[in-house]
Amino acid sequence: MTTVPEAGDRWFRRYVPEAREAPVRLVCLPHAGGAASYFFPFAQAVGERVDVLATQYPGRQDRRQEPCIDDVGALADAAFAALRPFLDRPVALFGHSMGATLGFELARRIEAAPGATLVRLFASGRRAPSRAGGELVHTFEDDRLLAEVARLSGTDTRVLADDELMRAALPAIRADYKAAESYRLVGEAALDCPITALAGDADPKTSPDDVRAWERHTTGGFDLHVYPGGHFFPAEHRQRIVDLITEQLAAHTARR
């Protein structure tokens, strides 16, 4: 059963009961055009080892009547305001594609918040912030934009086949692509927390070398994991990635 944590208002979903004894809370951030439900099987696989919150951006699913946010900084500000009540225990972030860029900006805000503890950022399928720029997919006309979404295979094939559903999702898809593609890093920002970067070896959007460049954005340690597959490799290697996340978060807990 899906629940909306009271303190999280519309921003967060739980797909398993709250893991009250878990020492770390993991906040998951979807890709461009994605929704919190992308992390349903992920939360199921994690179980009670980590308390998992999936982020629901405005403009999709049950928030479809709300205006989309097409700027990463503004999205990070709004998400951080909603996340504040959940910073009562150490937090880690997992973001895929656009969600990784958003995770980086959200991480900067968490590290600046008094009393908050950021354990680690997991950046998946996205070039490092210092290598952002150059894409213009958000300017494509509708059919070409939908073809790009289909090419990356990040959407359920049943949804892809439903033209009405896909066109209804276009405003959120376009806004997210604009946010991701217009993002520019300000300054030479580096996080204090470690960064674990994940890449697909055949990702047409992001090369492992571009993902490896996340190393320059942390003073707290870095590791890179490359998996077989394209842009949505996490779906093919879900259990391996869940095991990696829980092992790294458990190691942090053991050191405390």
XYZ file of N, CA and C in Angstrom:
768
model
N 0.834 -1.189 0.000
C 0.000 0.000 0.000
C 0.874 1.245 0.000
N 0.494 2.238 -0.812
C 1.227 3.488 -0.871
C 0.719 4.431 0.209
N 1.624 5.073 0.914
C 1.223 6.064 1.904
C 1.949 7.366 1.632
N 1.302 8.460 2.014
C 1.909 9.782 1.923
C 2.248 10.214 3.339
N 3.535 10.273 3.702
C 3.884 10.696 5.056
C 3.303 12.077 5.341
N 2.654 12.218 6.487
C 1.954 13.468 6.798
C 2.865 14.675 6.693
N 4.069 14.551 7.241
C 4.988 15.685 7.222
C 5.485 15.995 5.818
N 5.430 15.006 4.929
C 5.957 15.195 3.589
C 4.967 15.805 2.629
N 3.737 16.092 3.111
C 2.744 16.704 2.259
C 2.614 15.877 0.981
N 2.744 16.519 -0.174
C 2.571 15.804 -1.439
C 3.879 15.287 -2.016
N 4.999 15.566 -1.387
C 6.292 15.347 -2.020
C 6.828 13.926 -1.924
N 6.404 13.150 -0.936
C 7.042 11.853 -0.706
C 6.028 10.726 -0.597
N 6.467 9.534 -1.035
C 5.643 8.337 -0.971
C 6.432 7.231 -0.269
N 5.688 6.416 0.478
C 6.267 5.190 1.033
C 5.541 4.014 0.397
N 6.302 3.050 -0.078
C 5.704 1.861 -0.684
C 5.830 0.633 0.207
N 6.476 0.804 1.335
C 6.495 -0.198 2.405
C 6.324 0.579 3.707
N 5.901 -0.066 4.787
C 5.758 0.660 6.060
C 7.072 1.300 6.489
N 6.963 2.378 7.224
C 8.159 3.069 7.700
C 9.048 2.122 8.493
N 10.344 2.117 8.148
C 11.318 1.306 8.880
C 11.802 2.130 10.072
N 11.064 2.063 11.160
C 11.307 2.950 12.295
C 12.654 2.709 12.969
N 13.162 1.493 12.861
C 14.436 1.177 13.506
C 15.631 1.358 12.575
N 15.373 1.669 11.315
C 16.477 1.833 10.363
C 17.295 3.073 10.723
N 18.620 2.962 10.746
C 19.442 4.099 11.163
C 19.582 5.184 10.103
N 19.232 4.854 8.837
C 19.394 5.815 7.735
C 18.109 5.874 6.926
N 17.769 7.070 6.479
C 16.618 7.273 5.587
C 17.158 7.558 4.186
N 16.645 6.853 3.196
C 17.082 7.016 1.806
C 15.988 7.727 1.020
N 16.331 8.857 0.437
C 15.395 9.632 -0.371
C 15.724 9.400 -1.843
N 14.750 8.903 -2.601
C 14.953 8.551 -4.008
C 14.362 9.623 -4.913
N 15.103 9.977 -5.953
C 14.747 11.083 -6.841
C 14.668 10.576 -8.277
N 13.484 10.630 -8.903
C 13.303 10.039 -10.235
C 13.987 10.814 -11.358
N 14.039 10.163 -12.505
C 14.569 10.712 -13.742
C 13.584 11.708 -14.356
N 14.005 12.372 -15.432
C 13.140 13.309 -16.152
C 11.922 12.577 -16.694
N 10.742 13.108 -16.402
C 9.499 12.473 -16.812
C 9.048 11.361 -15.900
N 9.866 11.034 -14.904
C 9.558 9.925 -14.007
C 8.721 10.370 -12.824
N 8.284 9.377 -12.062
C 7.430 9.626 -10.893
C 7.912 8.759 -9.741
N 7.360 9.018 -8.571
C 7.748 8.259 -7.378
C 7.569 6.762 -7.582
N 6.560 6.363 -8.335
C 6.251 4.943 -8.524
C 7.372 4.175 -9.200
N 8.293 4.877 -9.865
C 9.457 4.202 -10.457
C 10.216 3.421 -9.386
N 10.149 3.898 -8.139
C 10.919 3.289 -7.050
C 10.111 2.288 -6.236
N 8.913 1.951 -6.697
C 8.118 0.955 -5.966
C 8.874 -0.373 -5.806
N 9.363 -1.005 -6.903
C 10.083 -2.275 -6.713
C 11.390 -2.099 -5.953
N 11.987 -0.937 -6.060
C 13.219 -0.634 -5.339
C 12.958 -0.658 -3.834
N 11.895 0.032 -3.403
C 11.548 0.059 -1.978
C 11.202 -1.328 -1.469
N 10.514 -2.111 -2.295
C 10.177 -3.481 -1.906
C 11.435 -4.308 -1.679
N 12.437 -4.106 -2.540
C 13.677 -4.885 -2.433
C 14.504 -4.482 -1.218
N 14.472 -3.219 -0.849
C 15.244 -2.751 0.314
C 14.665 -3.304 1.610
N 13.337 -3.390 1.681
C 12.713 -3.916 2.891
C 12.898 -2.987 4.076
N 13.227 -3.555 5.240
C 13.307 -2.772 6.470
C 14.724 -2.344 6.815
N 15.671 -2.606 5.916
C 17.061 -2.257 6.233
C 17.313 -0.755 6.195
N 16.536 -0.057 5.375
C 16.655 1.391 5.215
C 15.240 1.944 5.086
N 14.985 3.108 5.652
C 13.678 3.747 5.495
C 13.679 4.514 4.171
N 12.835 4.107 3.226
C 12.867 4.645 1.869
C 11.706 5.599 1.626
N 12.036 6.789 1.140
C 11.050 7.756 0.669
C 11.276 7.983 -0.820
N 10.224 7.896 -1.613
C 10.295 8.182 -3.046
C 9.686 9.552 -3.297
N 10.367 10.367 -4.047
C 9.949 11.744 -4.274
C 8.967 11.842 -5.439
N 7.897 12.587 -5.214
C 6.905 12.846 -6.258
C 7.000 14.313 -6.669
N 7.515 14.554 -7.867
C 7.612 15.922 -8.364
C 6.223 16.454 -8.734
N 6.047 17.776 -8.725
C 4.776 18.339 -9.185
C 4.540 18.041 -10.673
N 3.271 17.977 -11.062
C 2.916 17.875 -12.470
C 2.743 16.476 -13.007
N 2.707 15.458 -12.121
C 2.542 14.073 -12.598
C 1.716 13.262 -11.600
N 1.100 12.202 -12.131
C 0.276 11.296 -11.337
C -0.691 12.094 -10.454
N -0.674 11.867 -9.148
C -1.634 12.547 -8.285
C -1.326 14.028 -8.085
N -0.217 14.512 -8.632
C 0.111 15.948 -8.576
C 0.012 16.595 -9.964
N -0.701 15.957 -10.867
C -0.730 16.412 -12.258
C -1.392 17.780 -12.433
N -2.210 18.202 -11.480
C -2.858 19.505 -11.589
C -1.951 20.650 -11.126
N -0.803 20.307 -10.538
C 0.117 21.341 -10.063
C 1.082 21.753 -11.169
N 1.526 22.994 -11.175
C 2.486 23.429 -12.194
C 3.814 22.679 -12.059
N 4.378 22.308 -13.197
C 5.702 21.680 -13.199
C 6.758 22.724 -12.851
N 7.880 22.256 -12.359
C 9.021 23.129 -12.053
C 10.126 22.792 -13.048
N 10.534 23.765 -13.850
C 11.492 23.488 -14.919
C 12.884 24.041 -14.648
N 13.218 24.165 -13.368
C 14.528 24.657 -12.952
C 15.026 23.802 -11.788
N 16.231 23.254 -11.901
C 16.748 22.351 -10.874
C 16.890 23.059 -9.531
N 17.375 24.291 -9.544
C 17.535 25.015 -8.288
C 16.215 25.237 -7.572
N 15.199 25.634 -8.319
C 13.875 25.850 -7.719
C 13.281 24.536 -7.231
N 13.502 23.461 -7.996
C 13.008 22.146 -7.590
C 13.705 21.692 -6.312
N 15.016 21.936 -6.225
C 15.768 21.562 -5.019
C 15.297 22.363 -3.811
N 15.018 23.651 -3.996
C 14.526 24.476 -2.888
C 13.198 23.936 -2.356
N 12.280 23.617 -3.281
C 10.959 23.132 -2.872
C 11.049 21.758 -2.216
N 11.866 20.869 -2.791
C 12.019 19.527 -2.224
C 12.677 19.591 -0.848
N 13.654 20.475 -0.695
C 14.329 20.600 0.595
C 13.366 21.095 1.672
N 12.514 22.060 1.331
C 11.540 22.563 2.298
C 10.614 21.445 2.768
N 10.216 20.560 1.841
C 9.345 19.440 2.208
C 10.101 18.370 2.993
N 11.410 18.259 2.749
C 12.210 17.211 3.381
C 12.613 17.547 4.815
N 12.574 18.788 5.186
C 13.069 19.202 6.505
C 12.571 18.335 7.665
N 11.280 17.978 7.729
C 10.823 17.155 8.860
C 11.456 15.763 8.894
N 12.046 15.324 7.766
C 12.619 13.980 7.701
C 14.121 13.972 7.949
N 14.671 15.106 8.343
C 16.097 15.187 8.627
C 16.388 14.898 10.089
N 15.455 14.202 10.751
C 15.633 13.847 12.156
C 16.534 12.639 12.331
N 16.913 12.000 11.240
C 17.908 10.926 11.284
C 18.825 11.100 10.073
N 19.981 10.429 10.053
C 20.859 10.559 8.893
C 20.135 10.204 7.594
N 20.470 10.952 6.537
C 19.806 10.809 5.247
C 20.844 10.518 4.167
N 20.450 9.647 3.227
C 21.209 9.431 2.002
C 20.289 9.731 0.831
N 20.873 10.049 -0.321
C 20.095 10.384 -1.507
C 20.472 9.450 -2.652
N 19.462 8.970 -3.369
C 19.694 8.207 -4.596
C 18.926 8.891 -5.723
N 19.649 9.379 -6.729
C 18.996 10.020 -7.859
C 19.440 9.403 -9.157
N 18.473 9.156 -10.038
C 18.809 8.623 -11.358
C 18.591 9.685 -12.422
N 19.562 9.843 -13.323
C 19.509 10.774 -14.430
C 19.279 12.190 -13.891
N 18.226 12.881 -14.305
C 17.976 14.211 -13.749
C 17.944 14.177 -12.225
N 17.455 13.078 -11.654
C 17.395 12.942 -10.208
C 18.758 13.015 -9.546
N 19.828 12.618 -10.271
C 21.175 12.717 -9.707
C 21.611 14.170 -9.606
N 21.316 14.956 -10.641
C 21.632 16.387 -10.593
C 20.842 17.065 -9.483
N 19.555 16.749 -9.397
C 18.736 17.291 -8.313
C 19.285 16.844 -6.959
N 19.720 15.582 -6.874
C 20.293 15.076 -5.633
C 21.506 15.868 -5.191
N 22.339 16.258 -6.153
C 23.521 17.053 -5.838
C 23.117 18.399 -5.238
N 22.150 19.067 -5.855
C 21.711 20.362 -5.328
C 20.999 20.211 -3.986
N 20.232 19.147 -3.851
C 19.573 18.888 -2.569
C 20.613 18.581 -1.495
N 21.653 17.848 -1.868
C 22.739 17.529 -0.923
C 23.417 18.794 -0.422
N 23.632 19.751 -1.300
C 24.250 21.015 -0.888
C 23.400 21.720 0.163
N 22.093 21.663 0.007
C 21.190 22.305 0.957
C 21.155 21.556 2.282
N 21.180 20.229 2.224
C 21.172 19.438 3.460
C 22.456 19.676 4.252
N 23.600 19.698 3.562
C 24.866 19.893 4.269
C 24.946 21.272 4.913
N 24.214 22.234 4.371
C 24.225 23.577 4.953
C 23.207 23.740 6.075
N 22.370 22.725 6.294
C 21.304 22.824 7.301
C 21.831 22.418 8.676
N 21.685 23.259 9.678
C 22.157 22.912 11.033
C 21.488 21.641 11.544
N 22.299 20.749 12.075
C 21.776 19.535 12.697
C 21.475 18.396 11.750
N 21.555 18.623 10.443
C 21.262 17.568 9.470
C 22.528 16.764 9.172
N 22.346 15.464 8.902
C 23.473 14.600 8.572
C 23.216 13.935 7.224
N 24.064 14.221 6.260
C 23.980 13.591 4.943
C 25.047 12.512 4.868
N 24.620 11.282 4.678
C 25.523 10.128 4.717
C 26.237 9.926 3.395
N 25.487 9.973 2.283
C 26.072 9.663 0.982
C 25.106 10.075 -0.126
N 25.676 10.440 -1.261
C 24.892 10.671 -2.474
C 25.192 9.553 -3.462
N 24.140 8.880 -3.932
C 24.245 7.894 -4.999
C 23.777 8.571 -6.287
N 24.707 8.791 -7.204
C 24.426 9.491 -8.464
C 24.438 8.477 -9.596
N 23.287 8.244 -10.191
C 23.120 7.163 -11.169
C 22.770 7.708 -12.554
N 23.494 7.246 -13.567
C 23.131 7.516 -14.945
C 23.112 8.975 -15.335
N 24.025 9.766 -14.755
C 24.051 11.187 -15.075
C 25.475 11.701 -15.052
N 25.817 12.500 -16.050
C 27.140 13.121 -16.063
C 27.298 14.031 -14.853
N 28.549 14.270 -14.466
C 28.842 15.111 -13.306
C 28.350 16.536 -13.538
N 28.023 17.261 -12.467
C 27.541 18.643 -12.606
C 28.479 19.532 -13.413
N 29.771 19.305 -13.305
C 30.742 20.121 -14.038
C 30.732 19.844 -15.533
N 30.044 18.790 -15.965
C 29.985 18.444 -17.388
C 28.596 18.621 -17.978
N 27.733 19.338 -17.279
C 26.361 19.535 -17.748
C 26.334 20.512 -18.919
N 25.285 20.388 -19.729
C 25.064 21.362 -20.795
C 25.136 20.772 -22.188
N 24.557 21.497 -23.137
C 24.685 21.139 -24.548
C 23.497 20.426 -25.158
N 22.579 19.893 -24.353
C 21.438 19.170 -24.901
C 20.228 20.094 -25.049
N 19.419 19.815 -26.071
C 18.252 20.659 -26.362
C 17.009 19.819 -26.617
N 16.927 18.648 -25.989
C 15.781 17.766 -26.208
C 14.481 18.458 -25.808
N 14.530 19.308 -24.791
C 13.307 19.968 -24.317
C 12.705 20.910 -25.363
N 13.475 21.275 -26.386
C 12.969 22.155 -27.446
C 12.352 21.379 -28.605
N 12.442 20.059 -28.599
C 11.912 19.244 -29.696
C 10.392 19.393 -29.776
N 9.853 19.251 -30.989
C 8.399 19.187 -31.113
C 7.911 17.876 -30.493
N 6.611 17.806 -30.233
C 6.057 16.748 -29.390
C 6.436 15.341 -29.838
N 6.234 15.010 -31.099
C 6.488 13.649 -31.566
C 7.956 13.271 -31.417
N 8.824 14.206 -31.692
C 10.259 13.915 -31.575
C 10.660 13.743 -30.112
N 10.061 14.535 -29.235
C 10.346 14.392 -27.805
C 9.876 13.042 -27.296
N 8.681 12.616 -27.702
C 8.174 11.306 -27.290
C 9.026 10.180 -27.853
N 9.546 10.365 -29.051
C 10.426 9.354 -29.644
C 11.714 9.221 -28.835
N 12.212 10.336 -28.308
C 13.422 10.293 -27.481
C 13.159 9.525 -26.187
N 11.994 9.765 -25.584
C 11.621 9.037 -24.367
C 11.559 7.537 -24.658
N 10.940 7.182 -25.788
C 10.827 5.772 -26.153
C 12.191 5.156 -26.429
N 13.088 5.929 -27.028
C 14.425 5.415 -27.365
C 15.195 5.004 -26.118
N 15.019 5.745 -25.046
C 15.752 5.443 -23.819
C 15.128 4.300 -23.024
N 13.892 3.930 -23.341
C 13.212 2.772 -22.744
C 13.068 2.874 -21.235
N 12.772 4.069 -20.743
C 12.581 4.221 -19.306
C 11.132 4.202 -18.887
N 10.231 4.013 -19.867
C 8.804 4.038 -19.584
C 8.192 2.687 -19.914
N 7.261 2.245 -19.094
C 6.541 0.994 -19.318
C 6.032 0.944 -20.762
N 6.280 -0.165 -21.444
C 5.876 -0.282 -22.848
C 4.364 -0.114 -23.024
N 3.580 -0.478 -22.013
C 2.127 -0.293 -22.103
C 1.769 1.184 -22.108
N 2.537 1.978 -21.368
C 2.305 3.414 -21.353
C 2.773 4.030 -22.663
N 3.924 3.573 -23.158
C 4.437 4.086 -24.423
C 3.448 3.862 -25.560
N 2.720 2.752 -25.492
C 1.770 2.413 -26.552
C 0.467 3.208 -26.447
N 0.269 3.886 -25.339
C -0.960 4.650 -25.131
C -0.676 6.119 -25.463
N -1.035 6.525 -26.672
C -0.709 7.869 -27.137
C -1.340 8.942 -26.248
N -2.560 8.698 -25.784
C -3.236 9.684 -24.950
C -2.498 9.895 -23.632
N -2.067 8.797 -23.003
C -1.330 8.911 -21.746
C -0.008 9.640 -21.941
N 0.707 9.295 -23.008
C 2.003 9.913 -23.244
C 1.863 11.413 -23.500
N 0.850 11.797 -24.241
C 0.669 13.222 -24.524
C 0.218 13.977 -23.273
N -0.520 13.305 -22.392
C -0.893 13.929 -21.128
C 0.335 14.167 -20.248
N 1.344 13.300 -20.410
C 2.563 13.417 -19.604
C 3.567 14.409 -20.200
N 3.301 14.890 -21.414
C 4.269 15.750 -22.101
C 4.696 16.991 -21.310
N 3.782 17.714 -20.658
C 4.238 18.902 -19.918
C 5.287 18.586 -18.852
N 5.087 17.478 -18.121
C 6.062 17.099 -17.095
C 7.367 16.658 -17.733
N 7.288 15.890 -18.817
C 8.502 15.428 -19.499
C 9.300 16.624 -20.008
N 8.624 17.555 -20.663
C 9.320 18.712 -21.237
C 9.931 19.587 -20.139
N 9.186 19.804 -19.062
C 9.705 20.624 -17.965
C 10.936 19.989 -17.335
N 10.902 18.678 -17.143
C 12.041 17.985 -16.537
C 13.264 18.032 -17.445
N 13.046 17.805 -18.740
C 14.171 17.887 -19.674
C 14.762 19.301 -19.680
N 13.904 20.308 -19.639
C 14.406 21.679 -19.594
C 15.222 21.908 -18.329
N 14.713 21.433 -17.188
C 15.445 21.596 -15.932
C 16.825 20.942 -16.014
N 16.860 19.703 -16.506
C 18.123 18.971 -16.576
C 19.088 19.609 -17.563
N 18.572 20.027 -18.716
C 19.439 20.506 -19.787
C 19.892 21.949 -19.599
N 19.148 22.720 -18.832
C 19.537 24.115 -18.595
C 20.362 24.280 -17.320
N 20.551 23.183 -16.575
C 21.300 23.262 -15.322
C 22.762 23.619 -15.591
N 23.278 24.547 -14.805
C 24.691 24.903 -14.850
C 25.209 24.996 -13.418
N 26.324 24.373 -13.171
C 26.931 24.420 -11.845
C 27.484 25.813 -11.585
N 27.186 26.361 -10.418
C 27.716 27.651 -10.010
C 28.886 27.407 -9.066
N 30.061 27.844 -9.467
C 31.239 27.657 -8.639
C 31.811 26.254 -8.760
N 32.787 25.948 -7.926
C 33.448 24.643 -7.921
C 32.971 23.844 -6.714
N 31.676 23.631 -6.628
C 31.082 23.036 -5.437
C 31.496 21.585 -5.253
N 31.831 21.239 -4.022
C 32.126 19.850 -3.654
C 31.404 19.544 -2.355
N 30.859 18.348 -2.261
C 30.177 17.896 -1.055
C 31.175 17.358 -0.045
N 30.786 17.368 1.224
C 31.593 16.731 2.268
C 31.322 15.231 2.327
N 30.106 14.831 1.951
C 29.750 13.412 2.024
C 30.354 12.646 0.852
N 30.514 11.329 0.983
C 30.995 10.521 -0.144
C 29.960 10.481 -1.269
N 30.441 10.238 -2.471
C 29.575 10.046 -3.635
C 29.855 8.669 -4.226
N 28.799 7.901 -4.425
C 28.877 6.654 -5.190
C 28.200 6.911 -6.526
N 28.944 6.744 -7.603
C 28.415 6.983 -8.936
C 28.157 5.649 -9.628
N 27.075 5.575 -10.388
C 26.694 4.359 -11.102
C 26.463 4.702 -12.568
N 26.919 3.813 -13.452
C 26.816 4.073 -14.886
C 26.465 2.801 -15.633
N 25.810 2.966 -16.787
C 25.583 1.866 -17.716
C 26.637 1.907 -18.802
N 27.237 0.771 -19.135
C 28.342 0.791 -20.091
C 27.907 1.093 -21.522
N 26.596 1.010 -21.804
C 26.087 1.316 -23.138
C 25.053 2.441 -23.095
N 25.161 3.302 -22.119
C 24.212 4.407 -21.956
C 24.426 5.427 -23.080
N 23.418 5.675 -23.931
C 23.595 6.641 -25.016
C 23.590 8.087 -24.546
N 23.177 8.327 -23.299
C 23.103 9.689 -22.772
C 24.334 10.101 -21.977
N 24.971 9.122 -21.337
C 26.022 9.434 -20.375
C 27.102 8.365 -20.406
N 28.330 8.738 -20.713
C 29.414 7.763 -20.744
C 29.945 7.512 -19.335
N 30.547 6.335 -19.092
C 31.171 6.105 -17.784
C 32.208 7.167 -17.424
N 32.877 7.724 -18.434
C 33.860 8.769 -18.157
C 33.187 10.026 -17.617
N 32.027 10.386 -18.193
C 31.286 11.542 -17.679
C 30.782 11.290 -16.262
N 30.414 10.047 -15.965
C 29.951 9.704 -14.621
C 31.116 9.703 -13.639
N 32.275 9.247 -14.098
C 33.464 9.221 -13.237
C 33.837 10.629 -12.768
N 33.468 11.645 -13.540
C 33.817 13.022 -13.196
C 33.113 13.522 -11.936
N 32.136 12.743 -11.407
C 31.552 13.101 -10.110
C 32.612 13.145 -9.009
N 33.721 12.487 -9.219
C 34.761 12.425 -8.189
C 35.232 13.808 -7.760
N 35.220 14.753 -8.685
C 35.716 16.093 -8.355
C 34.734 16.872 -7.487
N 33.541 16.311 -7.256
C 32.510 17.032 -6.525
C 32.328 16.530 -5.099
N 33.338 15.862 -4.564
C 33.286 15.444 -3.166
C 34.672 15.459 -2.547
N 34.714 15.782 -1.261
C 35.942 15.655 -0.482
C 35.846 14.455 0.450
N 34.764 13.702 0.341
C 34.494 12.645 1.313
C 34.665 11.232 0.814
N 35.258 11.041 -0.338
C 35.439 9.694 -0.864
C 34.535 9.447 -2.066
N 35.008 8.600 -2.976
C 34.282 8.370 -4.223
C 34.496 6.943 -4.695
N 33.437 6.343 -5.252
C 33.587 5.074 -5.940
C 32.626 5.034 -7.120
N 33.045 4.322 -8.174
C 32.279 4.217 -9.412
C 31.952 2.758 -9.672
N 30.708 2.484 -10.060
C 30.263 1.134 -10.393
C 29.624 1.161 -11.775
N 30.149 0.380 -12.698
C 29.653 0.338 -14.074
C 28.951 -0.996 -14.302
N 27.728 -0.924 -14.836
C 26.897 -2.108 -15.059
C 26.618 -2.276 -16.549
N 26.408 -3.498 -16.996
C 25.976 -3.688 -18.382
C 24.600 -3.058 -18.585
N 24.430 -2.369 -19.718
C 23.106 -1.843 -20.016
C 23.101 -0.406 -20.462
N 21.913 0.062 -20.833
C 21.720 1.411 -21.335
C 21.375 2.397 -20.243
N 20.579 3.399 -20.603
C 20.330 4.489 -19.668
C 19.561 4.037 -18.430
N 18.691 3.049 -18.581
C 17.908 2.584 -17.436
C 18.421 1.234 -16.921
N 19.742 1.139 -16.836
C 20.385 -0.069 -16.314
C 19.939 -0.425 -14.891
N 19.529 0.544 -14.026
C 19.128 0.135 -12.664
C 17.986 -0.875 -12.638
N 17.088 -0.811 -13.627
C 15.981 -1.765 -13.648
C 16.476 -3.185 -13.897
N 17.574 -3.322 -14.644
C 18.130 -4.639 -14.958
C 18.985 -5.180 -13.813
N 19.470 -4.313 -12.967
C 20.411 -4.717 -11.915
C 19.933 -4.252 -10.541
N 18.619 -4.259 -10.366
C 18.032 -3.683 -9.152
C 18.596 -4.310 -7.883
N 18.634 -5.647 -7.824
C 19.074 -6.285 -6.586
C 20.539 -5.995 -6.298
N 21.372 -5.989 -7.328
C 22.793 -5.669 -7.128
C 22.953 -4.252 -6.584
N 22.172 -3.337 -7.110
C 22.275 -1.946 -6.677
C 21.717 -1.776 -5.273
N 20.608 -2.439 -4.977
C 20.055 -2.403 -3.621
C 21.076 -2.946 -2.625
N 21.729 -4.052 -2.986
C 22.739 -4.627 -2.087
C 23.910 -3.670 -1.879
N 24.335 -3.005 -2.947
C 25.419 -2.029 -2.835
C 25.027 -0.892 -1.890
N 23.836 -0.359 -2.078
C 23.378 0.748 -1.244
C 23.295 0.338 0.220
N 22.666 -0.787 0.492
C 22.495 -1.200 1.887
C 23.834 -1.540 2.533
N 24.763 -2.107 1.774
C 26.097 -2.403 2.321
C 26.836 -1.117 2.676
N 26.779 -0.135 1.780
C 27.500 1.111 2.046
C 26.867 1.886 3.196
N 25.554 1.867 3.276
C 24.902 2.564 4.383
C 25.121 1.830 5.705
N 25.162 0.494 5.660
C 25.455 -0.274 6.872
C 26.867 -0.014 7.357
N 27.807 0.126 6.428
C 29.188 0.412 6.792
C 29.292 1.771 7.484
N 28.519 2.733 7.001
C 28.511 4.055 7.659
C 28.000 3.926 9.089
N 26.939 3.159 9.262
C 26.341 2.976 10.591
C 27.337 2.310 11.536
N 28.084 1.326 11.015
C 29.038 0.589 11.847
C 30.180 1.488 12.333
N 30.498 2.522 11.528
C 31.612 3.403 11.891
C 31.210 4.420 12.942
N 29.924 4.611 13.143
C 29.462 5.654 14.068
C 29.721 5.262 15.532
